[in-house]
Amino acid sequence: MPELIPLLGSALVLGLLGGGHCLGMCGGLMGALTLAIPPEQRGKRLRLLLAYNLGRILSYASAGLLLGLAGVALASSPLATGLRVLAALLLIAMGLYLAGWWSGLTRIEALGRGLWRHVQPLATRLLPVSSLPRALLLGALWGWLPCGLVYSTLLWAASQGDALHSAALMLAFGVGTWPVLLATGLAAERVGKLLRKRGVRMAGGVLVILFGLWTLPGPHQHWLMGH
């Protein structure tokens, strides 16, 4: 368990620094969900927004558990190294995207659009949101929205070779994305403006790129762990 703590911290930071991407992908959706709250439920807005995001984060953890089980099956095979390399390359691509240097990662999001076409009608039926369970379920469906950042983190989590660890990492990642989207739902713009600043995005991108390089299998990992 001690070796999991820095990984959990990394997942949390990755979610937080990826907040700018979340704002672009889900900010409009978060605003739409807020507007979908009936007038008589506006007093419960904060609780409903918390329920949306809790459902979304739980869906990330569920995806981490499912893909983590596949990672366990591959852990003792030659494909395990390939999975880790792919996860590292996706993290590097995500860092380039966050820094504004390359946007090719957005093409990966097209892979999940087929699934979303089946999920979206179910989400539409839950509107307008009139209760906490309804908001929680809608948030859980929202968690399957195609997102390159989520896919990158999911592959990295699955490459750990432990399904529970993968679920925990995705849970930590989801918690990291929470502040930005919650602030968006509450119409708080300061966090969004901060994360859209070029310097902040570049710093976040460089950090994610370095984390991707650290994830790549090789002798450099032992050197980094020693320091």
Coordinates of C-alpha atoms in Angstrom, one line a residue:
M1 CA 0.0 0.0 0.0
P2 CA 2.8 2.6 0.7
E3 CA 3.9 2.4 -2.9
L4 CA 0.4 3.3 -4.0
I5 CA 0.4 6.6 -2.2
P6 CA 2.6 8.6 -4.7
L7 CA 0.6 7.1 -7.5
L8 CA -2.7 8.2 -5.9
G9 CA -1.1 11.7 -5.5
S10 CA -0.1 11.6 -9.2
A11 CA -3.6 10.6 -10.3
L12 CA -5.1 13.4 -8.1
V13 CA -2.8 16.0 -9.7
L14 CA -3.4 14.7 -13.2
G15 CA -7.1 15.2 -12.7
L16 CA -6.6 18.7 -11.2
L17 CA -4.2 19.9 -14.0
G18 CA -6.5 18.3 -16.6
G19 CA -9.2 20.6 -15.3
G20 CA -8.8 22.9 -18.3
H21 CA -9.6 20.0 -20.7
C22 CA -12.5 19.0 -18.5
L23 CA -13.8 22.6 -18.7
G24 CA -13.7 22.4 -22.5
M25 CA -15.3 18.9 -22.7
C26 CA -17.8 19.0 -19.8
G27 CA -18.1 22.7 -18.8
G28 CA -21.0 23.3 -21.2
L29 CA -22.6 20.0 -20.1
M30 CA -22.2 21.0 -16.5
G31 CA -23.9 24.3 -17.2
A32 CA -26.7 22.5 -19.1
L33 CA -27.3 20.1 -16.2
T34 CA -27.4 23.1 -13.8
L35 CA -30.1 24.8 -16.0
A36 CA -32.0 21.5 -16.1
I37 CA -32.6 21.7 -12.4
P38 CA -36.3 22.6 -12.0
P39 CA -37.0 26.0 -10.3
E40 CA -38.5 24.3 -7.3
Q41 CA -35.3 22.3 -6.8
R42 CA -32.9 25.3 -7.1
G43 CA -32.4 25.4 -3.3
K44 CA -30.8 21.9 -3.6
R45 CA -28.5 23.0 -6.4
L46 CA -25.2 22.3 -4.5
R47 CA -26.4 18.9 -3.4
L48 CA -27.5 18.0 -6.9
L49 CA -24.2 19.2 -8.4
L50 CA -22.3 17.1 -5.8
A51 CA -24.5 14.1 -6.8
Y52 CA -23.7 14.6 -10.5
N53 CA -20.0 14.6 -9.9
L54 CA -20.1 11.7 -7.4
G55 CA -21.9 9.6 -10.0
R56 CA -19.3 10.6 -12.6
I57 CA -16.4 9.8 -10.3
L58 CA -17.9 6.4 -9.4
S59 CA -18.2 5.5 -13.1
Y60 CA -14.5 6.3 -13.5
A61 CA -13.7 4.0 -10.6
S62 CA -15.9 1.3 -12.1
A63 CA -14.1 1.6 -15.5
G64 CA -10.8 1.4 -13.7
L65 CA -11.9 -1.8 -11.9
L66 CA -13.1 -3.4 -15.2
L67 CA -10.1 -2.5 -17.2
G68 CA -7.8 -3.3 -14.2
L69 CA -9.1 -6.8 -14.3
A70 CA -8.0 -7.0 -18.0
G71 CA -4.6 -5.6 -16.8
V72 CA -4.3 -8.3 -14.2
A73 CA -4.8 -10.9 -16.9
L74 CA -2.1 -9.3 -19.0
A75 CA 0.3 -8.7 -16.1
S76 CA 2.2 -12.0 -16.6
S77 CA 2.3 -11.8 -20.4
P78 CA 4.6 -9.9 -22.8
L79 CA 1.6 -7.6 -23.6
A80 CA 1.9 -6.0 -20.1
T81 CA 5.0 -4.0 -21.2
G82 CA 3.2 -2.9 -24.4
L83 CA 0.2 -1.7 -22.3
R84 CA 2.5 0.3 -20.1
V85 CA 4.3 1.8 -23.0
L86 CA 0.9 2.7 -24.6
A87 CA -0.3 4.3 -21.4
A88 CA 2.9 6.4 -21.2
L89 CA 2.6 7.6 -24.8
L90 CA -1.0 8.6 -24.2
L91 CA 0.0 10.5 -21.1
I92 CA 2.8 12.3 -23.1
A93 CA 0.2 13.1 -25.8
M94 CA -2.2 14.4 -23.1
G95 CA 0.6 16.7 -21.7
L96 CA 1.2 18.0 -25.2
Y97 CA -2.5 18.7 -25.6
L98 CA -2.8 20.5 -22.2
A99 CA 0.2 22.7 -23.0
G100 CA -1.3 23.6 -26.4
W101 CA 1.5 22.0 -28.4
W102 CA -0.4 19.2 -30.1
S103 CA -4.1 18.3 -30.3
G104 CA -3.9 14.9 -31.9
L105 CA -5.2 13.2 -28.8
T106 CA -8.7 14.5 -29.5
R107 CA -8.9 11.9 -32.3
I108 CA -8.8 9.2 -29.7
E109 CA -12.1 10.5 -28.2
A110 CA -13.8 9.3 -31.4
L111 CA -13.3 5.7 -30.2
G112 CA -15.9 6.2 -27.5
R113 CA -18.5 8.0 -29.5
G114 CA -20.2 4.7 -30.5
L115 CA -20.7 3.8 -26.8
W116 CA -21.9 7.3 -26.0
R117 CA -24.6 7.1 -28.8
H118 CA -26.2 4.3 -26.8
V119 CA -25.8 6.0 -23.4
Q120 CA -27.0 9.4 -24.3
P121 CA -30.7 8.5 -24.8
L122 CA -30.7 7.0 -21.3
A123 CA -29.2 10.2 -19.9
T124 CA -31.8 12.3 -21.7
R125 CA -34.7 10.4 -20.0
L126 CA -33.4 11.5 -16.6
L127 CA -34.0 15.1 -17.4
P128 CA -35.2 17.3 -15.7
V129 CA -33.4 16.3 -12.5
S130 CA -35.8 16.3 -9.6
S131 CA -34.0 14.2 -7.0
L132 CA -30.6 13.2 -5.7
P133 CA -30.8 9.6 -6.9
R134 CA -31.7 10.9 -10.4
A135 CA -28.7 13.3 -10.3
L136 CA -26.4 10.5 -9.1
L137 CA -27.5 8.2 -12.0
L138 CA -27.2 10.9 -14.6
G139 CA -23.7 11.7 -13.3
A140 CA -22.8 8.0 -13.6
L141 CA -23.9 8.0 -17.2
W142 CA -22.1 11.2 -17.9
G143 CA -18.9 9.5 -16.8
W144 CA -18.9 7.5 -20.0
L145 CA -18.6 10.6 -22.2
P146 CA -15.7 10.1 -24.6
C147 CA -12.6 11.9 -23.2
G148 CA -9.0 11.5 -24.2
L149 CA -7.8 12.5 -20.7
V150 CA -9.9 9.8 -19.1
Y151 CA -8.8 7.2 -21.7
S152 CA -5.1 8.0 -21.1
T153 CA -5.5 7.8 -17.3
L154 CA -7.5 4.7 -17.5
L155 CA -4.8 2.8 -19.5
W156 CA -2.2 4.0 -17.1
A157 CA -4.3 2.8 -14.2
A158 CA -4.9 -0.5 -15.8
S159 CA -1.2 -1.0 -16.4
Q160 CA -0.6 -1.3 -12.7
G161 CA -1.5 -5.0 -12.7
D162 CA -4.0 -4.8 -9.8
A163 CA -7.7 -4.2 -10.4
L164 CA -8.3 -2.5 -7.0
H165 CA -5.3 -0.2 -7.4
S166 CA -6.7 0.7 -10.9
A167 CA -10.1 1.6 -9.4
A168 CA -8.4 3.6 -6.6
L169 CA -6.3 5.5 -9.1
M170 CA -9.3 6.4 -11.2
L171 CA -11.2 7.4 -8.1
A172 CA -8.3 9.8 -7.1
F173 CA -8.2 11.1 -10.7
G174 CA -12.0 11.8 -10.6
V175 CA -11.7 13.6 -7.3
G176 CA -9.0 15.8 -8.9
T177 CA -11.3 16.9 -11.6
W178 CA -14.1 17.7 -9.1
P179 CA -13.2 21.3 -8.1
V180 CA -13.2 22.7 -11.6
L181 CA -16.5 21.1 -12.7
L182 CA -18.2 21.9 -9.4
A183 CA -17.0 25.5 -9.7
T184 CA -18.4 25.6 -13.3
G185 CA -21.8 24.3 -12.1
L186 CA -21.9 27.0 -9.4
A187 CA -21.0 29.7 -12.0
A188 CA -17.6 30.4 -10.4
E189 CA -15.4 31.6 -13.2
R190 CA -12.1 32.3 -11.3
V191 CA -10.9 28.7 -11.3
G192 CA -11.7 28.3 -15.0
K193 CA -9.9 31.5 -15.9
L194 CA -6.8 30.4 -13.9
L195 CA -6.7 27.0 -15.7
R196 CA -7.1 28.6 -19.1
K197 CA -4.0 30.8 -18.6
R198 CA -1.2 29.7 -21.0
G199 CA 1.4 29.6 -18.3
V200 CA -0.7 27.3 -16.1
R201 CA -1.6 25.0 -19.0
M202 CA 2.1 24.8 -20.1
A203 CA 3.2 24.0 -16.6
G204 CA 0.5 21.3 -16.2
G205 CA 1.4 19.9 -19.6
V206 CA 5.1 19.6 -18.8
L207 CA 4.3 17.9 -15.6
V208 CA 2.1 15.3 -17.3
I209 CA 4.7 14.8 -20.0
L210 CA 7.3 14.1 -17.3
F211 CA 5.0 11.7 -15.6
G212 CA 4.5 9.9 -18.9
L213 CA 8.2 9.6 -19.4
W214 CA 8.5 8.2 -15.9
T215 CA 5.8 5.7 -16.7
L216 CA 7.8 4.3 -19.7
P217 CA 9.5 1.1 -18.7
G218 CA 13.3 1.4 -18.6
P219 CA 16.3 1.8 -16.3
H220 CA 15.5 5.5 -15.8
Q221 CA 12.7 4.4 -13.5
H222 CA 15.1 2.9 -11.0
W223 CA 17.2 6.1 -11.1
L224 CA 14.1 8.3 -10.4
M225 CA 12.9 6.0 -7.6
G226 CA 16.3 6.3 -6.0
H227 CA 16.0 10.1 -6.0

